[in-house]
Amino acid sequence: MSGYIRICEVEKYYGNANNVTKAIDRVSFEVDRGEFVGVMGPSGSGKTTLLNLLATIDRVTAGHIYYGDTDITELSEDALSEFRKDNLGFVFQDYNLLDTLTIEENIVLALTLQAKSREEIVEACEQILSLLQIGDIRDKFPYQVSGGQKQRCACGRAMVNHPRLLLADEPTGALDSRSAQTLLETFTDLNRQMEATILMVTHDAFSASYCGRILFLQDGKIFHELVRGTKSRRVFLQEILDVLSLTGGALSDER
Amino acid sequence: MNDRNYGKINRTLCIRNMKRSMKDYLVYMLTMALVTALMYAFGSLIFQNELEQIALELEGLMGMMVGLATFFIMLIVAWLINYMVKFMLEKRSTEFGIYLLLGMKRKAIAVLYMRENMLLGGAAFVVGAAAGVLLRQVLMAVMSAMVRMEYQLRIAPDGRTLLMTACCYGGCYLLALLRCRRKFKKMNIHALMNARRCNEEIREKFEQGKQILLPLSVFFILLFWKMFGRLSDTLQTAGFLIGLVITIYLFYAGLSAWVICYVRRRGAAVYKGQNLFLLRQFASKVRTMQFTMGTLTALFTLALLGASFALMFSDYENTVLEGKFPFDVQIYSQNIEEDFAREKSVIEEEAAVSAYYPYHIYTDEENQVNTWMLTHLQAWGAMYRKADGTPDEAAIERTLLDENGDGTYYTYDTYMGLTDYNHLRELLGYEQAELSETEYLVQIKPRLEKEVQGIGEDLSVRNAAGDGFLTCAGVRAEPFSQDGHNGADYVVVVPDAVLDRMRPYYTELVVDIDGKTPFGLQKKLEALQPEEDPYAAGHVKGDLCCGSDTIISIVELCLVRENLMPSVKYMLATMIIPLFYIGLVFVCVAVTVLSVQQVSDGARYQYRYDMLSKLGLSRRAIERLILKQLTAYYLCPALLAVVISGRLILFASDRFIMMTGVPTAVGGFFGKSVALFFGIYLVYFVVTYVEFKRTMSSVVQN
């Protein structure tokens, strides 16, 4: 089978027989190894639902999601735990760090779950702390550091195991513009230096402009796709804004 | 695979989580420590009760009563632990979602959570057990003082008590945690991750219809106030009590619906101050917690009942009991020729006797006084009266003349000569009574004084010659040992000459002891009595009769005051202590649930107060708002419990006062237990308010 991650005819319905909401409606696409994919769309378009399905947080109503040859829609709960541990990393808008552990311990926890040796853990942790430039706050607790630092710690925790896919849900949503830019540069570095495959859901065109490819979602369906290719980020941002104004314009014309 | 590192970080996580929980649920931790301390202190009475030697016939009674109380306490503690373990689990749902996201298995999370809780429980247990060892000393010292024994301080933990406490406590924890495992199995990562974002779910359905539950509940409670006490049989009473339990639970559904409808109707109060916020807050909290609120009300009711009953017995012990044994030693004999030679020799072996005074109680072989008592005393109600108010001769005959009467009154009326009477009064330090040859007086138990004021008008006591009647010179009501010895409830005192036409009924010996009465004299005197137990086969005609004391009656052929007093006090303690124990634990458990709920909500819904602050409400106004919110929430179950238990306690107090003669007003026990209850309540309330304000201070601007 080809494709690093394949999403095939995925559907997700909510509600009951009388009141069905199609959150995701027959969506199919592929993500290649080392890609940095963005998912954009207005509120309620199904972005987070799609991310949750890929993240095994939620289950599909119909369709399949393949990571290589593994169809995660067929896995049991325990197998999914194993799968998440080995293949996925998460970064959320509200960081989701464990407040009783220090910044370093939050990263170490992810490594210890892999039952790695002490040397491996120390080495991997040092590497990621230095890559993300959070070594100086390693002994601090989450409440003692800024939002940007928390989010970089979340990135470190997500990436330290070299997951097959890093899933980010509005990662810049709670950050100021400077911290947001630093984080997006971190994602780019992770993508380039560690060949991390990233799927990021965002509202923000500026954040999306860091991606290599963008899927536009509306009413649970993919209605457009943009590929950055060799274009500069500035040009790509303009293209994104054009697509967004197109959807916004269509709505305006109706009024 | 290298599990060592995982184990290490897991331990760190476990200990840090435990420390955080300790801080977040401080009130719960303190209550658990307190419950452990109480469990240890009271539980020790089962295994190491030095006081049992004073009442060997009651051996094991205290253990049994405390064991019974511990059983009920365990049920409630298990409920509290189960509630808290579930509560903490829900509050930490996002955190568990993160563990799942990181790839931790459900089983591993369950083990982590269980370990944390075991550590948490263990910490509370250690603190509680240490406090329990000290509390036991206080308890034993109080009990020893109660039964007039010297207590020697012995601060050493008892292994068996510790083991029992650990088993009770650990059992409750394990049960709650095992129930939690099922929850972990059903964990849904999506729901867990979203739990924090969810607002409090307020399902408003059929509110209009549900409103009716409030007036219905109020009506039932009013009906209960009116009817309770008049209910004639057990079935009716049981029906009413079941109705009451249902009412307690439905009351909150009705209250919440009523408040919601009031807000919807835009009632006038909605537009005053922050009432809209308060009313909505209150309605939604009562709605989501209606079952818990019902349970808390039931617990408060039981606690108030427990404390009131304990106060009743305690009051009896402090007031009435002192007058029950006015003589150093008093012995009864059915034999009118008894010279008490054996008894005297036993007493002389044991103590220095300052005086003996043997005398007879006489009878005229009639029962006009007995009949009067049976038909006039409140204790008997209408049992011995016909519908038209005249004496029910058949019923009276059954109780007085039957071979196996009920042991209330002697078959015939009891009389005493004035000389004997005055001699006994002199021994007791009372002033002498004076009677002319044409007078008699009635000596009665103190509690019956008011009830028998009219007795002289109805009695016809013949004079010495038998050709005329004596007149009543009054009623005396000093303590006079009238539980069968100097008559049952009463003795009619007549001039000595009148005794010539009567026959001696039974013999009494009163002994005045010089100095201290030795321990165990009672037992030695009892050993002289015939082997067969006269009470084993029911009351036998001619035996000692105890009068109308029904709640606590002390029927002994030999009364040795210094031996009996501690023994009876100990017996009362076997009731007082478990009742206080239950009351105390129930209040603490219920109030902990209220407190934890509020403090935790304060942290969860900080944004509400943040929003109010942004809307321009000053810090002081928000603090007042929090105070009002907490007051409403705290008072709601407490007031309902006070209203419900009030009826039961007032009824029971009325009966208790009537039956025992304690000199307390009917509302006294209720008032004291409510004061005690609100004292504990206030402590928890203040802790919750301070904690709530502390949580708010980070979000609310000055």
Tab-separated table of C-alpha atoms in Angstrom, chain B residues 154-561:
chain	number	residue	atom	x	y	z
B	154	ARG	CA	-1.731	5.279	79.116
B	155	ILE	CA	-0.562	6.688	75.811
B	156	ALA	CA	0.203	3.514	73.901
B	157	PRO	CA	-1.594	2.438	70.748
B	158	ASP	CA	-3.523	-0.786	71.004
B	159	GLY	CA	-2.782	-3.236	68.211
B	160	ARG	CA	-6.266	-4.716	67.976
B	161	THR	CA	-7.988	-1.332	67.902
B	162	LEU	CA	-5.527	-0.112	65.301
B	163	LEU	CA	-6.132	-3.205	63.216
B	164	MET	CA	-9.894	-2.848	63.462
B	165	THR	CA	-9.738	0.837	62.530
B	166	ALA	CA	-7.412	0.069	59.631
B	167	CYS	CA	-9.697	-2.723	58.423
B	168	CYS	CA	-12.842	-0.551	58.599
B	169	TYR	CA	-11.141	2.377	56.972
B	170	GLY	CA	-9.178	0.371	54.396
B	171	GLY	CA	-12.265	-1.662	53.555
B	172	CYS	CA	-14.224	1.500	52.752
B	173	TYR	CA	-11.377	2.761	50.579
B	174	LEU	CA	-10.912	-0.484	48.712
B	175	LEU	CA	-14.612	-0.754	48.029
B	176	ALA	CA	-14.720	2.772	46.617
B	177	LEU	CA	-11.606	2.241	44.525
B	178	LEU	CA	-12.807	-1.056	43.123
B	179	ARG	CA	-16.015	0.671	42.065
B	180	CYS	CA	-13.837	3.270	40.386
B	181	ARG	CA	-12.044	0.661	38.335
B	182	ARG	CA	-15.269	0.096	36.479
B	183	LYS	CA	-15.332	3.793	35.650
B	184	PHE	CA	-11.798	3.609	34.324
B	185	LYS	CA	-12.773	0.723	32.068
B	186	LYS	CA	-15.506	2.839	30.516
B	187	MET	CA	-13.279	5.905	30.078
B	188	ASN	CA	-13.731	7.710	26.819
B	189	ILE	CA	-10.794	9.855	25.812
B	190	HIS	CA	-12.909	12.309	23.835
B	191	ALA	CA	-15.299	12.895	26.727
B	192	LEU	CA	-12.422	13.201	29.175
B	193	MET	CA	-10.622	15.815	27.097
B	194	ASN	CA	-13.779	17.845	26.660
B	195	ALA	CA	-15.029	17.592	30.233
B	196	ARG	CA	-13.297	20.768	31.356
B	197	ARG	CA	-14.761	22.779	28.531
B	198	CYS	CA	-18.294	21.676	29.322
B	199	ASN	CA	-20.422	24.030	31.327
B	200	GLU	CA	-22.486	22.693	34.173
B	201	GLU	CA	-25.218	20.779	32.463
B	202	ILE	CA	-28.539	22.282	33.353
B	203	ARG	CA	-31.391	20.204	32.088
B	204	GLU	CA	-34.550	22.171	32.443
B	205	LYS	CA	-37.450	19.938	31.639
B	206	PHE	CA	-41.023	20.061	32.881
B	207	GLU	CA	-40.108	22.747	35.416
B	208	GLN	CA	-43.688	23.998	35.561
B	209	GLY	CA	-44.889	20.538	36.516
B	210	LYS	CA	-42.064	19.883	38.940
B	211	GLN	CA	-42.841	23.090	40.827
B	212	ILE	CA	-45.751	21.312	42.488
B	213	LEU	CA	-43.270	19.113	44.369
B	214	LEU	CA	-42.305	22.053	46.589
B	215	PRO	CA	-45.771	22.841	47.991
B	216	LEU	CA	-46.450	19.102	48.177
B	217	SER	CA	-43.296	18.527	50.224
B	218	VAL	CA	-44.090	21.481	52.468
B	219	PHE	CA	-47.637	20.179	52.915
B	220	PHE	CA	-46.367	16.728	53.852
B	221	ILE	CA	-43.914	18.197	56.354
B	222	LEU	CA	-46.710	20.273	57.928
B	223	LEU	CA	-48.910	17.188	58.024
B	224	PHE	CA	-46.050	15.300	59.626
B	225	TRP	CA	-45.751	18.008	62.305
B	226	LYS	CA	-49.447	17.832	62.992
B	227	MET	CA	-49.928	14.093	62.899
B	228	PHE	CA	-46.736	12.627	64.343
B	229	GLY	CA	-47.362	11.550	67.879
B	230	ARG	CA	-51.007	10.900	67.207
B	231	LEU	CA	-50.296	7.958	64.956
B	232	SER	CA	-51.783	4.924	66.549
B	233	ASP	CA	-49.864	1.981	65.126
B	234	THR	CA	-46.467	1.001	63.804
B	235	LEU	CA	-47.715	0.656	60.244
B	236	GLN	CA	-48.942	4.250	60.170
B	237	THR	CA	-45.719	5.517	61.710
B	238	ALA	CA	-43.615	3.506	59.264
B	239	GLY	CA	-45.721	4.839	56.382
B	240	PHE	CA	-45.178	8.392	57.565
B	241	LEU	CA	-41.432	7.896	57.926
B	242	ILE	CA	-41.136	6.425	54.433
B	243	GLY	CA	-43.159	9.376	53.145
B	244	LEU	CA	-40.746	11.663	54.927
B	245	VAL	CA	-37.699	10.110	53.256
B	246	ILE	CA	-39.350	10.493	49.838
B	247	THR	CA	-40.297	14.077	50.707
B	248	ILE	CA	-36.712	14.913	51.620
B	249	TYR	CA	-35.575	13.909	48.143
B	250	LEU	CA	-38.479	15.446	46.214
B	251	PHE	CA	-38.201	18.715	48.130
B	252	TYR	CA	-35.020	19.657	46.288
B	253	ALA	CA	-36.411	18.881	42.833
B	254	GLY	CA	-39.400	21.072	43.707
B	255	LEU	CA	-37.278	23.843	45.188
B	256	SER	CA	-35.004	24.024	42.176
B	257	ALA	CA	-37.972	23.992	39.735
B	258	TRP	CA	-39.703	26.668	41.757
B	259	VAL	CA	-36.655	28.965	41.701
B	260	ILE	CA	-36.204	28.401	37.953
B	261	CYS	CA	-39.864	29.218	37.284
B	262	TYR	CA	-39.635	32.256	39.530
B	263	VAL	CA	-36.697	33.559	37.522
B	264	ARG	CA	-38.544	32.808	34.279
B	265	ARG	CA	-41.587	34.670	35.563
B	266	ARG	CA	-39.267	37.593	36.240
B	267	GLY	CA	-40.308	37.829	39.878
B	268	ALA	CA	-39.558	41.135	41.601
B	269	ALA	CA	-36.558	39.775	43.533
B	270	VAL	CA	-34.811	38.890	40.281
B	271	TYR	CA	-34.117	42.577	39.624
B	272	LYS	CA	-32.603	43.323	43.029
B	273	GLY	CA	-28.819	43.362	43.432
B	274	GLN	CA	-27.138	40.178	42.276
B	275	ASN	CA	-30.192	38.044	42.987
B	276	LEU	CA	-30.488	36.827	39.417
B	277	PHE	CA	-26.988	35.366	39.588
B	278	LEU	CA	-27.616	33.939	43.045
B	279	LEU	CA	-30.978	32.385	42.193
B	280	ARG	CA	-29.706	30.769	39.015
B	281	GLN	CA	-26.560	29.548	40.733
B	282	PHE	CA	-28.587	28.103	43.600
B	283	ALA	CA	-31.188	26.466	41.342
B	284	SER	CA	-28.614	24.797	39.124
B	285	LYS	CA	-26.565	23.557	42.059
B	286	VAL	CA	-29.591	22.154	43.853
B	287	ARG	CA	-30.750	20.566	40.603
B	288	THR	CA	-27.473	18.813	39.852
B	289	MET	CA	-27.054	17.754	43.452
B	290	GLN	CA	-30.615	17.020	44.451
B	291	PHE	CA	-29.971	13.416	45.398
B	292	THR	CA	-26.845	14.304	47.363
B	293	MET	CA	-28.691	17.155	49.077
B	294	GLY	CA	-31.425	14.719	50.076
B	295	THR	CA	-28.854	12.337	51.523
B	296	LEU	CA	-27.157	15.187	53.402
B	297	THR	CA	-30.500	16.233	54.869
B	298	ALA	CA	-31.088	12.661	56.012
B	299	LEU	CA	-27.624	12.580	57.598
B	300	PHE	CA	-28.175	15.897	59.375
B	301	THR	CA	-31.543	14.674	60.629
B	302	LEU	CA	-29.983	11.503	62.024
B	303	ALA	CA	-27.131	13.488	63.560
B	304	LEU	CA	-29.547	15.838	65.312
B	305	LEU	CA	-31.595	12.890	66.553
B	306	GLY	CA	-28.464	11.114	67.805
B	307	ALA	CA	-27.179	14.185	69.608
B	308	SER	CA	-30.584	14.922	71.166
B	309	PHE	CA	-31.021	11.385	72.482
B	310	ALA	CA	-27.482	11.461	73.834
B	311	LEU	CA	-28.258	14.754	75.579
B	312	MET	CA	-31.430	13.271	77.049
B	313	PHE	CA	-29.605	10.352	78.647
B	314	SER	CA	-26.796	12.621	79.728
B	315	ASP	CA	-29.263	14.980	81.379
B	316	TYR	CA	-30.927	12.070	83.151
B	317	GLU	CA	-27.566	10.988	84.439
B	318	ASN	CA	-26.687	14.442	85.728
B	319	THR	CA	-30.007	15.272	87.333
B	320	VAL	CA	-32.398	12.421	88.089
B	321	LEU	CA	-29.932	9.625	88.697
B	322	GLU	CA	-28.339	11.348	91.702
B	323	GLY	CA	-31.674	11.137	93.520
B	324	LYS	CA	-32.382	7.528	92.614
B	325	PHE	CA	-30.296	6.017	95.417
B	326	PRO	CA	-30.598	8.351	98.383
B	327	PHE	CA	-29.459	5.785	101.005
B	328	ASP	CA	-26.006	4.250	101.303
B	329	VAL	CA	-27.504	0.756	101.277
B	330	GLN	CA	-31.116	-0.338	101.053
B	331	ILE	CA	-32.364	-3.923	100.954
B	332	TYR	CA	-35.803	-5.322	100.193
B	333	SER	CA	-37.271	-8.535	101.477
B	334	GLN	CA	-40.628	-10.095	100.757
B	335	ASN	CA	-40.387	-11.859	104.108
B	336	ILE	CA	-41.998	-9.723	106.792
B	337	GLU	CA	-39.993	-11.469	109.503
B	338	GLU	CA	-36.678	-10.927	107.820
B	339	ASP	CA	-33.956	-9.798	110.217
B	340	PHE	CA	-31.279	-9.289	107.497
B	341	ALA	CA	-28.719	-11.060	109.687
B	342	ARG	CA	-26.728	-12.425	106.730
B	343	GLU	CA	-26.751	-9.090	104.976
B	344	LYS	CA	-25.630	-7.282	108.102
B	345	SER	CA	-22.721	-9.631	108.611
B	346	VAL	CA	-21.589	-9.157	104.982
B	347	ILE	CA	-21.838	-5.377	105.306
B	348	GLU	CA	-19.962	-5.368	108.597
B	349	GLU	CA	-17.167	-7.411	107.044
B	350	GLU	CA	-16.812	-4.863	104.302
B	351	ALA	CA	-17.513	-1.473	105.863
B	352	ALA	CA	-17.994	0.514	109.010
B	353	VAL	CA	-21.695	0.818	109.721
B	354	SER	CA	-22.959	3.869	111.477
B	355	ALA	CA	-26.629	2.786	111.716
B	356	TYR	CA	-29.126	0.131	110.649
B	357	TYR	CA	-32.732	0.946	110.238
B	358	PRO	CA	-35.124	-1.915	109.486
B	359	TYR	CA	-38.787	-1.113	108.907
B	360	HIS	CA	-41.930	-2.377	107.231
B	361	ILE	CA	-44.030	-1.113	104.400
B	362	TYR	CA	-47.686	-1.789	105.243
B	363	THR	CA	-50.828	-2.407	103.273
B	364	ASP	CA	-54.563	-2.232	103.884
B	365	GLU	CA	-55.108	-4.806	101.126
B	366	GLU	CA	-56.966	-2.341	98.975
B	367	ASN	CA	-55.848	-0.728	95.773
B	368	GLN	CA	-57.538	2.662	95.594
B	369	VAL	CA	-54.180	4.504	95.337
B	370	ASN	CA	-52.892	2.119	92.662
B	371	THR	CA	-56.119	2.602	90.720
B	372	TRP	CA	-55.811	6.345	91.045
B	373	MET	CA	-52.247	6.255	89.741
B	374	LEU	CA	-53.151	4.005	86.805
B	375	THR	CA	-56.057	6.208	85.783
B	376	HIS	CA	-54.482	9.620	86.377
B	377	LEU	CA	-50.809	9.507	85.435
B	378	GLN	CA	-49.862	10.758	81.981
B	379	ALA	CA	-47.526	7.800	81.572
B	380	TRP	CA	-50.514	5.460	81.259
B	381	GLY	CA	-52.584	7.727	79.031
B	382	ALA	CA	-55.993	6.133	78.534
B	383	MET	CA	-54.768	2.569	78.999
B	384	TYR	CA	-56.757	2.047	82.189
B	385	ARG	CA	-59.722	4.270	81.398
B	386	LYS	CA	-62.840	3.520	79.492
B	387	ALA	CA	-64.056	5.797	76.716
B	388	ASP	CA	-66.205	7.722	79.210
B	389	GLY	CA	-63.199	8.373	81.450
B	390	THR	CA	-64.169	5.966	84.263
B	391	PRO	CA	-61.616	3.376	85.449
B	392	ASP	CA	-61.386	0.209	83.349
B	393	GLU	CA	-61.670	-2.262	86.237
B	394	ALA	CA	-60.831	-5.286	84.133
B	395	ALA	CA	-57.596	-3.800	82.824
B	396	ILE	CA	-56.604	-2.601	86.298
B	397	GLU	CA	-57.317	-5.988	87.781
B	398	ARG	CA	-55.235	-7.641	85.094
B	399	THR	CA	-52.217	-5.542	85.891
B	400	LEU	CA	-52.532	-5.541	89.694
B	401	LEU	CA	-54.013	-8.875	90.690
B	402	ASP	CA	-52.830	-11.355	88.092
B	403	GLU	CA	-50.264	-13.879	89.272
B	404	ASN	CA	-47.885	-12.579	86.624
B	405	GLY	CA	-48.622	-8.865	86.801
B	406	ASP	CA	-46.403	-6.485	84.887
B	407	GLY	CA	-44.337	-5.376	87.876
B	408	THR	CA	-45.510	-1.781	87.791
B	409	TYR	CA	-47.406	-1.500	91.083
B	410	TYR	CA	-47.757	-3.823	94.048
B	411	THR	CA	-51.018	-5.691	94.207
B	412	TYR	CA	-52.105	-3.542	97.154
B	413	ASP	CA	-51.492	0.036	98.147
B	414	THR	CA	-48.333	0.788	100.151
B	415	TYR	CA	-48.277	2.651	103.465
B	416	MET	CA	-45.619	3.771	105.884
B	417	GLY	CA	-45.760	4.913	109.509
B	418	LEU	CA	-44.863	8.497	110.352
B	419	THR	CA	-42.056	7.458	112.733
B	420	ASP	CA	-40.339	5.350	110.068
B	421	TYR	CA	-40.882	8.084	107.544
B	422	ASN	CA	-39.351	10.775	109.705
B	423	HIS	CA	-36.448	8.561	110.640
B	424	LEU	CA	-35.630	8.043	106.966
B	425	ARG	CA	-36.038	11.767	106.317
B	426	GLU	CA	-33.590	12.474	109.105
B	427	LEU	CA	-31.071	10.100	107.512
B	428	LEU	CA	-31.482	11.972	104.256
B	429	GLY	CA	-31.201	15.374	105.893
B	430	TYR	CA	-34.761	16.399	105.089
B	431	GLU	CA	-36.912	18.358	107.506
B	432	GLN	CA	-39.327	16.348	109.663
B	433	ALA	CA	-42.910	15.869	108.541
B	434	GLU	CA	-45.720	16.583	110.911
B	435	LEU	CA	-49.102	14.865	110.837
B	436	SER	CA	-51.986	15.051	113.241
B	437	GLU	CA	-53.906	11.867	114.047
B	438	THR	CA	-56.441	12.756	111.350
B	439	GLU	CA	-54.040	13.423	108.535
B	440	TYR	CA	-51.994	11.532	105.989
B	441	LEU	CA	-49.565	12.600	103.294
B	442	VAL	CA	-48.391	11.141	100.027
B	443	GLN	CA	-44.683	10.758	99.346
B	444	ILE	CA	-44.183	10.631	95.576
B	445	LYS	CA	-41.357	10.488	93.027
B	446	PRO	CA	-40.184	14.015	92.182
B	447	ARG	CA	-41.226	13.756	88.549
B	448	LEU	CA	-44.846	12.993	89.490
B	449	GLU	CA	-45.287	15.934	91.855
B	450	LYS	CA	-47.388	18.061	89.526
B	451	GLU	CA	-49.514	15.159	88.348
B	452	VAL	CA	-50.694	14.032	91.790
B	453	GLN	CA	-51.681	17.341	93.339
B	454	GLY	CA	-55.358	16.387	93.262
B	455	ILE	CA	-54.902	12.914	94.754
B	456	GLY	CA	-56.081	13.925	98.228
B	457	GLU	CA	-59.522	14.773	96.932
B	458	ASP	CA	-60.092	11.262	95.623
B	459	LEU	CA	-58.556	9.021	98.293
B	460	SER	CA	-60.449	7.719	101.281
B	461	VAL	CA	-57.911	6.599	103.907
B	462	ARG	CA	-59.555	5.328	107.035
B	463	ASN	CA	-58.411	6.466	110.494
B	464	ALA	CA	-56.987	4.227	113.212
B	465	ALA	CA	-60.403	3.258	114.540
B	466	GLY	CA	-61.748	2.620	111.061
B	467	ASP	CA	-64.792	4.765	111.644
B	468	GLY	CA	-63.695	7.873	109.806
B	469	PHE	CA	-61.374	9.188	107.133
B	470	LEU	CA	-58.079	10.983	107.274
B	471	THR	CA	-57.521	14.182	105.348
B	472	CYS	CA	-54.634	14.751	102.991
B	473	ALA	CA	-51.961	17.013	104.462
B	474	GLY	CA	-50.155	17.303	101.156
B	475	VAL	CA	-47.764	15.700	98.745
B	476	ARG	CA	-44.005	15.425	99.316
B	477	ALA	CA	-41.728	14.896	96.344
B	478	GLU	CA	-38.129	14.620	97.544
B	479	PRO	CA	-36.056	11.695	96.211
B	480	PHE	CA	-37.060	8.816	98.455
B	481	SER	CA	-36.045	5.577	96.741
B	482	GLN	CA	-39.442	4.786	95.299
B	483	ASP	CA	-38.510	2.324	92.583
B	484	GLY	CA	-40.082	-0.459	94.626
B	485	HIS	CA	-38.416	0.055	97.986
B	486	ASN	CA	-40.399	2.836	99.626
B	487	GLY	CA	-43.367	1.950	97.457
B	488	ALA	CA	-43.603	1.981	93.703
B	489	ASP	CA	-43.980	5.626	92.628
B	490	TYR	CA	-45.653	6.508	95.949
B	491	VAL	CA	-46.071	5.633	99.572
B	492	VAL	CA	-48.916	6.919	101.743
B	493	VAL	CA	-47.605	8.135	105.110
B	494	VAL	CA	-50.042	7.744	107.991
B	495	PRO	CA	-49.893	8.268	111.765
B	496	ASP	CA	-48.380	5.161	113.447
B	497	ALA	CA	-51.700	4.284	115.108
B	498	VAL	CA	-53.332	3.750	111.702
B	499	LEU	CA	-50.843	0.925	110.989
B	500	ASP	CA	-52.477	-1.183	113.686
B	501	ARG	CA	-55.350	-1.994	111.362
B	502	MET	CA	-52.981	-2.837	108.455
B	503	ARG	CA	-50.601	-5.741	107.880
B	504	PRO	CA	-46.869	-5.525	107.150
B	505	TYR	CA	-46.408	-5.943	103.388
B	506	TYR	CA	-42.662	-6.279	103.035
B	507	THR	CA	-39.509	-5.461	104.936
B	508	GLU	CA	-36.802	-2.930	104.178
B	509	LEU	CA	-33.419	-2.313	105.691
B	510	VAL	CA	-31.611	0.981	105.323
B	511	VAL	CA	-27.936	1.130	106.249
B	512	ASP	CA	-25.919	4.243	106.896
B	513	ILE	CA	-22.266	3.597	106.171
B	514	ASP	CA	-19.478	5.457	107.844
B	515	GLY	CA	-16.868	6.434	105.268
B	516	LYS	CA	-16.380	4.917	101.873
B	517	THR	CA	-18.525	2.094	100.586
B	518	PRO	CA	-16.304	-0.698	99.291
B	519	PHE	CA	-16.381	-1.742	95.647
B	520	GLY	CA	-18.219	-5.016	95.099
B	521	LEU	CA	-20.551	-4.835	98.132
B	522	GLN	CA	-23.552	-4.865	95.805
B	523	LYS	CA	-22.369	-8.148	94.276
B	524	LYS	CA	-21.836	-9.736	97.666
B	525	LEU	CA	-25.297	-8.763	98.831
B	526	GLU	CA	-26.858	-9.967	95.618
B	527	ALA	CA	-25.102	-13.298	96.079
B	528	LEU	CA	-27.170	-13.796	99.238
B	529	GLN	CA	-30.382	-13.686	97.245
B	530	PRO	CA	-32.014	-16.959	96.147
B	531	GLU	CA	-30.236	-18.551	93.184
B	532	GLU	CA	-33.161	-18.556	90.795
B	533	ASP	CA	-33.617	-15.422	88.771
B	534	PRO	CA	-37.102	-14.118	89.510
B	535	TYR	CA	-37.135	-12.152	86.269
B	536	ALA	CA	-36.220	-14.995	83.978
B	537	ALA	CA	-39.764	-16.282	83.814
B	538	GLY	CA	-41.485	-12.929	83.920
B	539	HIS	CA	-42.669	-10.940	86.891
B	540	VAL	CA	-43.953	-12.949	89.831
B	541	LYS	CA	-46.593	-11.600	92.178
B	542	GLY	CA	-45.027	-10.114	95.270
B	543	ASP	CA	-41.736	-9.194	93.672
B	544	LEU	CA	-40.274	-5.748	93.764
B	545	CYS	CA	-42.344	-3.375	91.607
B	546	CYS	CA	-40.763	-0.303	90.082
B	547	GLY	CA	-43.622	2.108	89.337
B	548	SER	CA	-44.191	4.077	86.191
B	549	ASP	CA	-40.564	4.573	85.085
B	550	THR	CA	-40.539	3.109	81.612
B	551	ILE	CA	-37.585	4.494	79.688
B	552	ILE	CA	-34.991	3.862	82.369
B	553	SER	CA	-36.014	1.728	85.328
B	554	ILE	CA	-33.627	0.417	87.930
B	555	VAL	CA	-35.020	-2.621	89.727
B	556	GLU	CA	-32.665	-4.019	92.342
B	557	LEU	CA	-33.459	-5.827	95.597
B	558	CYS	CA	-30.272	-4.440	97.119
B	559	LEU	CA	-29.226	-0.890	96.421
B	560	VAL	CA	-25.648	0.048	97.259
B	561	ARG	CA	-25.389	3.643	96.092
